[in-house]
Short mmCIF file of N, CA, C and O in Angstrom, two decimals:
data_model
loop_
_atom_site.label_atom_id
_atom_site.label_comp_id
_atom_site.label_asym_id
_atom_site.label_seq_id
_atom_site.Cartn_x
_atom_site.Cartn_y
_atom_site.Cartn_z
N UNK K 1 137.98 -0.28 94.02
CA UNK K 1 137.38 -1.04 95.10
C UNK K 1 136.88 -0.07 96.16
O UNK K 1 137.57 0.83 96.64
N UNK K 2 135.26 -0.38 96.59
CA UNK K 2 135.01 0.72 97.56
C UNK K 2 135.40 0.54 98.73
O UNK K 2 135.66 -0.61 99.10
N UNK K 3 135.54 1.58 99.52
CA UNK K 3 136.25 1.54 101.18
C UNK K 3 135.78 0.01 102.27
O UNK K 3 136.54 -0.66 102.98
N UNK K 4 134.21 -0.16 102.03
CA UNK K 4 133.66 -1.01 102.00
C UNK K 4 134.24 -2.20 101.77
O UNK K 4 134.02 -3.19 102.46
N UNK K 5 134.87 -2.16 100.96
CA UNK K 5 135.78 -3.84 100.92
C UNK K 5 136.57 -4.15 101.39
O UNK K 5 136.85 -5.31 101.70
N UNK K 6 137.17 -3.21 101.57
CA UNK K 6 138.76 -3.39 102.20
C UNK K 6 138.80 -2.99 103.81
O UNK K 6 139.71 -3.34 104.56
N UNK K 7 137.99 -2.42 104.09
CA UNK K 7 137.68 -2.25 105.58
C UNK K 7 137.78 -3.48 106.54
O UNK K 7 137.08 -4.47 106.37
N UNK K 8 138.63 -3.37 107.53
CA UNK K 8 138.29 -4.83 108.57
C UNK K 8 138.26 -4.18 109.97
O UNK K 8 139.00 -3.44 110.61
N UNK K 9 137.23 -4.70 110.13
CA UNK K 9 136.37 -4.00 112.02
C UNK K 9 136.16 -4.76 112.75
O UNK K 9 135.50 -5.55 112.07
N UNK K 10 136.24 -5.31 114.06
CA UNK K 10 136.46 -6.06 115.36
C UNK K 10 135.16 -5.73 116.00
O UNK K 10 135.40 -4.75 116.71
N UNK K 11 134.10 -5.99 116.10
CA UNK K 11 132.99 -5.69 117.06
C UNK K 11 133.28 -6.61 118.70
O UNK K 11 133.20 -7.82 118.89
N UNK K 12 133.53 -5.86 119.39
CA UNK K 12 133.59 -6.08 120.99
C UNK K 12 132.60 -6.04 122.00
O UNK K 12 132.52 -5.15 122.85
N UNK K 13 131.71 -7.21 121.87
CA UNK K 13 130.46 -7.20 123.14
C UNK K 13 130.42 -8.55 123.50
O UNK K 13 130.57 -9.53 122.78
N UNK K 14 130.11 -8.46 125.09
CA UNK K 14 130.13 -9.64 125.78
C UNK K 14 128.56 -10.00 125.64
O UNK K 14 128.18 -10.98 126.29
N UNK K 15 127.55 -9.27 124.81
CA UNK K 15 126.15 -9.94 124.68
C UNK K 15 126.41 -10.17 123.85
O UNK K 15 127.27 -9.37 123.47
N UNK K 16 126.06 -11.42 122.64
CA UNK K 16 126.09 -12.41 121.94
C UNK K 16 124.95 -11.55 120.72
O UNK K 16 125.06 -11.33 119.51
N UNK K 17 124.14 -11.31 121.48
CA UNK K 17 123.08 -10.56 120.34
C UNK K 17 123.06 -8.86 119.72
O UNK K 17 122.70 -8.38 118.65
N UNK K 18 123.71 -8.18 121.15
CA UNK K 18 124.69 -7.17 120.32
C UNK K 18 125.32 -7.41 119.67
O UNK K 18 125.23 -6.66 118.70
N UNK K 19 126.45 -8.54 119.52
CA UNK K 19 127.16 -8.25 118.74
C UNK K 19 126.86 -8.62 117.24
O UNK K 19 127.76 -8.41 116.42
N UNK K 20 125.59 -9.18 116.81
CA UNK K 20 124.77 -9.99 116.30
C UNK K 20 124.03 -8.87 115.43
O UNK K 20 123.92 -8.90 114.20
N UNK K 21 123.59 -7.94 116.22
CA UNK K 21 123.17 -6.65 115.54
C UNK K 21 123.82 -5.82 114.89
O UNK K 21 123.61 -5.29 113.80
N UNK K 22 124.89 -5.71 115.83
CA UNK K 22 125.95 -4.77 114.79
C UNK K 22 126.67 -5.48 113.57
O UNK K 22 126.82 -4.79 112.57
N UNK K 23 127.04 -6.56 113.54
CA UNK K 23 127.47 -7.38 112.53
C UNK K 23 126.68 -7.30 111.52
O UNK K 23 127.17 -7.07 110.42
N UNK K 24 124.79 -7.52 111.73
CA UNK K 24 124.07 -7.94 110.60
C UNK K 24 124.14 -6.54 110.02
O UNK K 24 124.19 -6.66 108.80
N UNK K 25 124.16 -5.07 110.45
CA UNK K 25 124.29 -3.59 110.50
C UNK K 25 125.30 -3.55 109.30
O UNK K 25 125.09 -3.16 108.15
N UNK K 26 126.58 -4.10 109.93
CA UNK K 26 127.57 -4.07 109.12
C UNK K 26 127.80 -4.51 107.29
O UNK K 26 128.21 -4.00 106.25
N UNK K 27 127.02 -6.17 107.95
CA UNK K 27 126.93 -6.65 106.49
C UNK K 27 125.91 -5.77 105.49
O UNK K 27 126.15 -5.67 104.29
N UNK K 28 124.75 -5.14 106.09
CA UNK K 28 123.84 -4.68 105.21
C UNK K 28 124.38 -3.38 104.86
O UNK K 28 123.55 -2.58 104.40
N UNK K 29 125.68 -2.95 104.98
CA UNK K 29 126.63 -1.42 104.90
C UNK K 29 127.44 -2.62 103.19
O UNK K 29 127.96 -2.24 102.14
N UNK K 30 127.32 -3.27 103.45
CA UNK K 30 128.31 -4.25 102.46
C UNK K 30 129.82 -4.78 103.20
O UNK K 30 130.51 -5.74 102.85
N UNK K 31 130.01 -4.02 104.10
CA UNK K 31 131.46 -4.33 105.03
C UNK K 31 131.27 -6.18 105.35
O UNK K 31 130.24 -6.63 105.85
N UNK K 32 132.31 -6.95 105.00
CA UNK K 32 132.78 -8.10 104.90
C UNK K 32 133.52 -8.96 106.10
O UNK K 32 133.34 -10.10 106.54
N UNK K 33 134.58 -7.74 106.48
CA UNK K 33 135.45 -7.96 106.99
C UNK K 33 135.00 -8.15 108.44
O UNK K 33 136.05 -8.13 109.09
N UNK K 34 134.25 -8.28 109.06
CA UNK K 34 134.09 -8.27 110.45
C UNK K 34 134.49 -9.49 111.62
O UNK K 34 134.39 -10.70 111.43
N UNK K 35 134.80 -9.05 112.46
CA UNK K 35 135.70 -10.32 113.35
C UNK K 35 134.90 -9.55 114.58
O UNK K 35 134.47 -8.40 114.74
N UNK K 36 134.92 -10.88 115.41
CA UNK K 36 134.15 -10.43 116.91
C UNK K 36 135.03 -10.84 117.82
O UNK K 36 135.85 -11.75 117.69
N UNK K 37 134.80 -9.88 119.10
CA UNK K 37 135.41 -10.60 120.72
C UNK K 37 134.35 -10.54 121.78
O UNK K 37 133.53 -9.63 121.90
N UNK K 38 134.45 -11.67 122.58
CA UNK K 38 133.92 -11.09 123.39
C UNK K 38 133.80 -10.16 124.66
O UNK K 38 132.80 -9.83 125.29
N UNK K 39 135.47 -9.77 124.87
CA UNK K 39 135.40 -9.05 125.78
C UNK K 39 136.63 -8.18 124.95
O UNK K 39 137.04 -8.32 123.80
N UNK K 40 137.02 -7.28 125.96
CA UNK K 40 138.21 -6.40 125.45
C UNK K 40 139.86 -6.96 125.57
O UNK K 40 140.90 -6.61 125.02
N UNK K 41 139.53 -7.95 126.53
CA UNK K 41 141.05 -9.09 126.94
C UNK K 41 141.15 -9.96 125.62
O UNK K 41 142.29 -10.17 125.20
N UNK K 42 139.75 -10.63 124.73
CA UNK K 42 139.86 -11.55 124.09
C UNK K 42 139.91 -10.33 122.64
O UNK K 42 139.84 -10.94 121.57
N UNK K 43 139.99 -9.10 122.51
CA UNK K 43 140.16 -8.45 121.88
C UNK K 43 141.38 -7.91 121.71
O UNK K 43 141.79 -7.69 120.57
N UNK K 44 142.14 -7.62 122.81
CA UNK K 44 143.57 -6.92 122.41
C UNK K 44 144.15 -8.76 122.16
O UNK K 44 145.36 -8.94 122.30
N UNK K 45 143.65 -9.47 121.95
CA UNK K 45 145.26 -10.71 121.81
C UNK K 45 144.55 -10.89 120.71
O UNK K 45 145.44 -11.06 119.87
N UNK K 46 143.35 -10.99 120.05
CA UNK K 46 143.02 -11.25 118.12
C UNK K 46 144.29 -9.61 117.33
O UNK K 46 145.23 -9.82 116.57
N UNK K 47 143.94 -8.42 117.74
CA UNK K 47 144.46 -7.47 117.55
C UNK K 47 145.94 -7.73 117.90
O UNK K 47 146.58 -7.99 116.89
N UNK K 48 146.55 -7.73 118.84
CA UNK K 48 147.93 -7.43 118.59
C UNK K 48 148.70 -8.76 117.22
O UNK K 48 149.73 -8.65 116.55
N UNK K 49 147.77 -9.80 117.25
CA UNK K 49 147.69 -10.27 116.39
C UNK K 49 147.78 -9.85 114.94
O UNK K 49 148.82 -9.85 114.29
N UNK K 50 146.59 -9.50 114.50
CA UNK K 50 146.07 -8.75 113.50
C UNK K 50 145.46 -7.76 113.07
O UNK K 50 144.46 -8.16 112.48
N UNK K 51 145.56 -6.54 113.04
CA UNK K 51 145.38 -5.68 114.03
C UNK K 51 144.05 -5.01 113.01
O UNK K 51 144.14 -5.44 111.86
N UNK K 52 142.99 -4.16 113.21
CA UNK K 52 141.97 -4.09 111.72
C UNK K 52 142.05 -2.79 111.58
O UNK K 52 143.15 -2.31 111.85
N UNK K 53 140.78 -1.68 111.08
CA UNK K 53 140.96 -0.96 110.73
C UNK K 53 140.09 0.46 111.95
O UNK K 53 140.37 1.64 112.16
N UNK K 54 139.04 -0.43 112.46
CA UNK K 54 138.11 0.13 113.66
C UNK K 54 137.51 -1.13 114.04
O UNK K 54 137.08 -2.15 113.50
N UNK K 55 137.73 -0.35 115.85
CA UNK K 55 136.57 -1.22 117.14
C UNK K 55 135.59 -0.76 116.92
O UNK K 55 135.78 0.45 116.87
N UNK K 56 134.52 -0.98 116.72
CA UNK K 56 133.69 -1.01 117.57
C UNK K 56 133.15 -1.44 118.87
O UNK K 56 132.59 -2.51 118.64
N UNK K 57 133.03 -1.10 120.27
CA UNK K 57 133.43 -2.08 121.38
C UNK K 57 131.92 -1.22 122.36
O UNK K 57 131.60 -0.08 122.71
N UNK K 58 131.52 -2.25 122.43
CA UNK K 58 130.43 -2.14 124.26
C UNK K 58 131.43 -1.20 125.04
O UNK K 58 132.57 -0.93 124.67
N UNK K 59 130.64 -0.65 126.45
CA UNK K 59 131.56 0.02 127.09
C UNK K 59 131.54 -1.00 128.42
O UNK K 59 132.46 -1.11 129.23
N UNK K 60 130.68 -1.48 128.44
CA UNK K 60 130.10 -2.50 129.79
C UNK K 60 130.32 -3.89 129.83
O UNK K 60 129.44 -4.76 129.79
N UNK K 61 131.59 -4.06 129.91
CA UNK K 61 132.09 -5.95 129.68
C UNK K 61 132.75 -6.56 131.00
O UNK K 61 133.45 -5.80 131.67
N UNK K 62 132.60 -7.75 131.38
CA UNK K 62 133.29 -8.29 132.52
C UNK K 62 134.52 -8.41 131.66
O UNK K 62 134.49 -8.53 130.44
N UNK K 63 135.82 -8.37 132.58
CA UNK K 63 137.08 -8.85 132.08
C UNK K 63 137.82 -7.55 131.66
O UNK K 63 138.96 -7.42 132.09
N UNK K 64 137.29 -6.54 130.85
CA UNK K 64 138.17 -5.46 130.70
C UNK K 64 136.83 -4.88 129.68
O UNK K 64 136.30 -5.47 128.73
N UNK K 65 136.56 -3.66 130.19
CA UNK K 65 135.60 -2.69 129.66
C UNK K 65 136.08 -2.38 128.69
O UNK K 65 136.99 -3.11 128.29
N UNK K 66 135.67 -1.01 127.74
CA UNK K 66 135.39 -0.53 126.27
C UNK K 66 137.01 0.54 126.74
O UNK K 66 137.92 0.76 125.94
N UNK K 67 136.98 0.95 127.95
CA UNK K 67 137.77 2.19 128.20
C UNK K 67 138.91 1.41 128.14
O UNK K 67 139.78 1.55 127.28
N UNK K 68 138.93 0.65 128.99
CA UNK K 68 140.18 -0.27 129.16
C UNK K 68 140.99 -0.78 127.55
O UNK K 68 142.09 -0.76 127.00
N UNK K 69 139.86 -1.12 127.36
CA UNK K 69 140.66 -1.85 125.77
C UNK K 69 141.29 -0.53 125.04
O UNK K 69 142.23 -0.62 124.25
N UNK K 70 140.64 0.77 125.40
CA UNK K 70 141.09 1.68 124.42
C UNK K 70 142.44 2.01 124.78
O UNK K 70 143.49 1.97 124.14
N UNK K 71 142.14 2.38 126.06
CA UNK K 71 143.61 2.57 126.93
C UNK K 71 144.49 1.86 126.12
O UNK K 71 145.24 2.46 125.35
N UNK K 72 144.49 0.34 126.22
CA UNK K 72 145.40 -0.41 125.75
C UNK K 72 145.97 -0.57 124.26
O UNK K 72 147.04 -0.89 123.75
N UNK K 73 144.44 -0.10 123.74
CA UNK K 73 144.76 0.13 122.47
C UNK K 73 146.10 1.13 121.65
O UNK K 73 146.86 0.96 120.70
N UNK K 74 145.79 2.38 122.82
CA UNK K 74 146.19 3.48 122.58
C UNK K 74 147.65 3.46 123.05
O UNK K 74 148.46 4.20 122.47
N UNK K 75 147.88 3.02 123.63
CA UNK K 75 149.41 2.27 124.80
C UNK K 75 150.15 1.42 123.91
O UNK K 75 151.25 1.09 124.35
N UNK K 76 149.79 0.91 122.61
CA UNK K 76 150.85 0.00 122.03
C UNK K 76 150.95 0.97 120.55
O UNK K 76 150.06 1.76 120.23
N UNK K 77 151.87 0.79 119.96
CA UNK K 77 152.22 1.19 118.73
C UNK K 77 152.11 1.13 117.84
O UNK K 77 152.30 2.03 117.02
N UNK K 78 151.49 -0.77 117.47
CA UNK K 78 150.82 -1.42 116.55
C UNK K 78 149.73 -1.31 116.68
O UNK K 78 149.10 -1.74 115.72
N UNK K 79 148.86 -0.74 117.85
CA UNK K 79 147.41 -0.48 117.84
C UNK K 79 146.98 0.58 117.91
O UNK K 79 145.76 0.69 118.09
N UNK K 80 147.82 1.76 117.79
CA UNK K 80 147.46 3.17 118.63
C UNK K 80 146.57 3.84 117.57
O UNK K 80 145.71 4.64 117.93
N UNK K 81 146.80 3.47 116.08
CA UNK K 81 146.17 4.10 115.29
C UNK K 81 144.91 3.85 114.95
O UNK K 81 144.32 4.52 114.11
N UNK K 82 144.34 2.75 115.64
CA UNK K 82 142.97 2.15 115.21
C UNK K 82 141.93 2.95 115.72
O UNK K 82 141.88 3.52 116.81
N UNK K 83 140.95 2.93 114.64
CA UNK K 83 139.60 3.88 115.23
C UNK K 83 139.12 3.23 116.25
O UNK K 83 139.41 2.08 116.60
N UNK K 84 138.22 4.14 116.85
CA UNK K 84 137.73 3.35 117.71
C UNK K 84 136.32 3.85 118.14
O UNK K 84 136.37 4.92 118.75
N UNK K 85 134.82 3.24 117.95
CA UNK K 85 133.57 3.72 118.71
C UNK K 85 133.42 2.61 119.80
O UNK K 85 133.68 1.41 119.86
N UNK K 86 132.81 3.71 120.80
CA UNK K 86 132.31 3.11 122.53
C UNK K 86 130.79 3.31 121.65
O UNK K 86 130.35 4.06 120.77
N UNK K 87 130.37 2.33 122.34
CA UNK K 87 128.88 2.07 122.30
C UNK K 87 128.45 1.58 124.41
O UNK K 87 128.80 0.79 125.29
N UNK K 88 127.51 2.75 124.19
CA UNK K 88 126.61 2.10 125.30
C UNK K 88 125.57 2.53 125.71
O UNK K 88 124.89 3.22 124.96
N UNK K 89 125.24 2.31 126.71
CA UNK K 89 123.78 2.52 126.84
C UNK K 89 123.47 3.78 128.24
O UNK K 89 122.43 4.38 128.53
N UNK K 90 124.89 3.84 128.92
CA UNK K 90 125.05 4.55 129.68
C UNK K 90 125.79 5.94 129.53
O UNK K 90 126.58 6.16 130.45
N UNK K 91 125.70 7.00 128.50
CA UNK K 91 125.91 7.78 128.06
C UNK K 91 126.60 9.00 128.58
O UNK K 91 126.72 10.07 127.99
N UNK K 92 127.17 8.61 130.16
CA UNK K 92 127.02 10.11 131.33
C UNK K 92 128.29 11.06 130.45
O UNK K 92 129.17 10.57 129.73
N UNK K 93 128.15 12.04 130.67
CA UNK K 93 129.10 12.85 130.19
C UNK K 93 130.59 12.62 130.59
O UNK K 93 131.55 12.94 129.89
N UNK K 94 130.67 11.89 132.04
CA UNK K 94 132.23 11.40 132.76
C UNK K 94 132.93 10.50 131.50
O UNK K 94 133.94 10.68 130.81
N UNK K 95 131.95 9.49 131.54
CA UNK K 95 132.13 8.39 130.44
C UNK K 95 132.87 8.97 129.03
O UNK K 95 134.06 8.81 128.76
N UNK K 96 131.99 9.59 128.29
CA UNK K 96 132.45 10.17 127.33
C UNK K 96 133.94 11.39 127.50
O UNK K 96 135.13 11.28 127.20
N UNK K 97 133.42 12.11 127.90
CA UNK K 97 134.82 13.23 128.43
C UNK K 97 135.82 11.96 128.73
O UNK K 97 136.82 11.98 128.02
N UNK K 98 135.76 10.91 129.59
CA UNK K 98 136.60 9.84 129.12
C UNK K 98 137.52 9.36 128.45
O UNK K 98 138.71 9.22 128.76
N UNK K 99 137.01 9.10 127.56
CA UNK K 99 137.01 8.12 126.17
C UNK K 99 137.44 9.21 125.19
O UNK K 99 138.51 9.01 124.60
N UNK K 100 136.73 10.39 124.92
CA UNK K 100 137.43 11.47 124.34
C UNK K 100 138.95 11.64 124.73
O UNK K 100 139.79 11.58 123.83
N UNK K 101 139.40 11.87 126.22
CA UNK K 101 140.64 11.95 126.56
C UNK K 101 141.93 10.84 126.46
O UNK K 101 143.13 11.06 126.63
N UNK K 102 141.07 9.27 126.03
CA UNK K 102 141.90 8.16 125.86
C UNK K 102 141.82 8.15 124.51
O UNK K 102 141.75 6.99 124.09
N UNK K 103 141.79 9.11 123.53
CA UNK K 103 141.57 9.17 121.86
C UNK K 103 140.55 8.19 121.12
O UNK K 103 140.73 7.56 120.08
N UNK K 104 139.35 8.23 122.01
CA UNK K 104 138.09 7.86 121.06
C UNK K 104 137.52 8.83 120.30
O UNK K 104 137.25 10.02 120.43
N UNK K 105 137.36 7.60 119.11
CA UNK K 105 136.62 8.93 117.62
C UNK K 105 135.66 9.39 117.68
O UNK K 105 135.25 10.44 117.18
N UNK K 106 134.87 8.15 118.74
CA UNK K 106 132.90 8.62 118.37
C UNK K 106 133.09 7.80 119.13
O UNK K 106 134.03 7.15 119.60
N UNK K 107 131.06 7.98 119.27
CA UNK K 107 130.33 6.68 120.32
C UNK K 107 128.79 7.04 119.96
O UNK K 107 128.38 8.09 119.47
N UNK K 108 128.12 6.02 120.31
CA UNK K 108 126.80 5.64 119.96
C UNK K 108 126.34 5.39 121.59
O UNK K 108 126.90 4.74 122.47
N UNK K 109 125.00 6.25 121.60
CA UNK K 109 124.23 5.54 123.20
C UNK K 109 122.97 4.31 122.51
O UNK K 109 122.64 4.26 121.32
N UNK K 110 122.68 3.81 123.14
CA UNK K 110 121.84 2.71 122.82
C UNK K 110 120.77 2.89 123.42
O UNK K 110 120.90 3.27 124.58
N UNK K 111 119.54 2.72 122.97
CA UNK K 111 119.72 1.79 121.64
C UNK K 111 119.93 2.67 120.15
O UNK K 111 119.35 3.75 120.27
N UNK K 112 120.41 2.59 119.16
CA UNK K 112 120.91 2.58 118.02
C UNK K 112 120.31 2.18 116.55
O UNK K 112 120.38 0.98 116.27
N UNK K 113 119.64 3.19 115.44
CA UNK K 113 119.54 2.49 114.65
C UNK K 113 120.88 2.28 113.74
O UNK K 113 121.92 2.85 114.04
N UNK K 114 120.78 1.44 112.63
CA UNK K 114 121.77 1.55 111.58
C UNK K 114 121.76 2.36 111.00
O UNK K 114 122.90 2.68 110.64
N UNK K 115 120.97 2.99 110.64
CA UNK K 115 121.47 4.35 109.78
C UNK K 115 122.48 5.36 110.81
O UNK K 115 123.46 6.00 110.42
N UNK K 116 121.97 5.30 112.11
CA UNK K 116 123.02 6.30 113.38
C UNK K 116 124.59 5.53 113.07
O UNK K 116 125.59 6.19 112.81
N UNK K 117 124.58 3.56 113.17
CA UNK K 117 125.59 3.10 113.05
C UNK K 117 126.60 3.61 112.11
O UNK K 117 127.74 3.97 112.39
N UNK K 118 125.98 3.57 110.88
CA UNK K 118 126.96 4.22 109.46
C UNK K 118 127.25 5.03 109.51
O UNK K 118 128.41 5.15 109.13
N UNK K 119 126.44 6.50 110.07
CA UNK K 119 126.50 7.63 110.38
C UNK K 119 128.37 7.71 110.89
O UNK K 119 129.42 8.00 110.32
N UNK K 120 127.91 7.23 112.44
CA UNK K 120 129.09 7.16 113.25
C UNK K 120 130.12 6.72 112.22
O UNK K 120 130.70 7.55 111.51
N UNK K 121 130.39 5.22 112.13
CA UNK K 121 131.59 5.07 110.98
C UNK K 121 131.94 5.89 110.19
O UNK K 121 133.10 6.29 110.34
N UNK K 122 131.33 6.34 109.30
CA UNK K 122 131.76 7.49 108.15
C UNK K 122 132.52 8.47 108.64
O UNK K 122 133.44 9.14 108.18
N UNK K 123 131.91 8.42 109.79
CA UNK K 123 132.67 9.89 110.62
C UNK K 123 134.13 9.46 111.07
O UNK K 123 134.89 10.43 111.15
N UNK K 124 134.53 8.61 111.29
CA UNK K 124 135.75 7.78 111.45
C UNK K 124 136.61 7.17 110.55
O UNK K 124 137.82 7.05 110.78
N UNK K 125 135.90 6.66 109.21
CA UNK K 125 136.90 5.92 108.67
C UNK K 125 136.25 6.64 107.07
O UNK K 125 136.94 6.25 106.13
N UNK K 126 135.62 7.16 106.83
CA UNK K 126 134.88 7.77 105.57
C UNK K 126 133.89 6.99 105.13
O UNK K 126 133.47 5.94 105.62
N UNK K 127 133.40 7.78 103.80
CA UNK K 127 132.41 7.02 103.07
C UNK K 127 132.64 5.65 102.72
O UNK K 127 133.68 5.16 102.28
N UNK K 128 131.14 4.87 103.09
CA UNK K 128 131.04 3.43 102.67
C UNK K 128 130.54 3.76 101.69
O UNK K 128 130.20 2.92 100.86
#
């Protein structure tokens, strides 16, 4: 069974059509498994739940940002191991140096094609 199947990824954006893009991204990778939130609050309670394999998460959300969720991510025990890409559109080096220091794997600035998307993943969770 390829990695591709068994993979399950959480896409985190409070725009409806981001998250819309990355999903359709996903399915055309063959990845199945995809579950959405819309913010990073309605994300750590699906996750501590059930927890997947990589975020993908916006960095720019009302309710609790991309950093925040990682933080939190990274703060529990049942979640600490999950990959994780920041996506955004605001790229400053603070941001990133960031997110690097709260154990993010990668990140994407936007806009984004899919081939950059897969790119990134592979680099995180291996070949699809």
């Amino acid at each position: 069974m390829a990695l591709r199947d068994q993979l399950h990824i959480m896409v985190v954006d409070d725009m409806s059509t981001s998250r819309g893009l990355i999903t359709q991204a996903l399915d055309s990778f063959g990845v199945r498994n995809v579950f959405t939130a819309d913010n990073g609050k309605q994300a750590l309670q699906a996750l501590s739940v059930k927890p997947v394999h990589l975020v993908i998460s916006d960095y720019n959300m009302p309710e609790m940002d991309g950093l925040n969720l990682l933080h939190n991510l990274r703060g529990t025990a049942r979640t600490k191991g999950i990959g994780f890409i920041l996506i955004t559109g605001r790229a400053e080096q603070q941001i990133i140096d960031h997110g690097k220091k709260l154990g993010m794997n990668n990140y994407l600035k936007k806009p984004f094609e899919p081939s950059d998307l897969r790119k990134c993943i592979e680099q995180v969770v291996g070949r699809l």
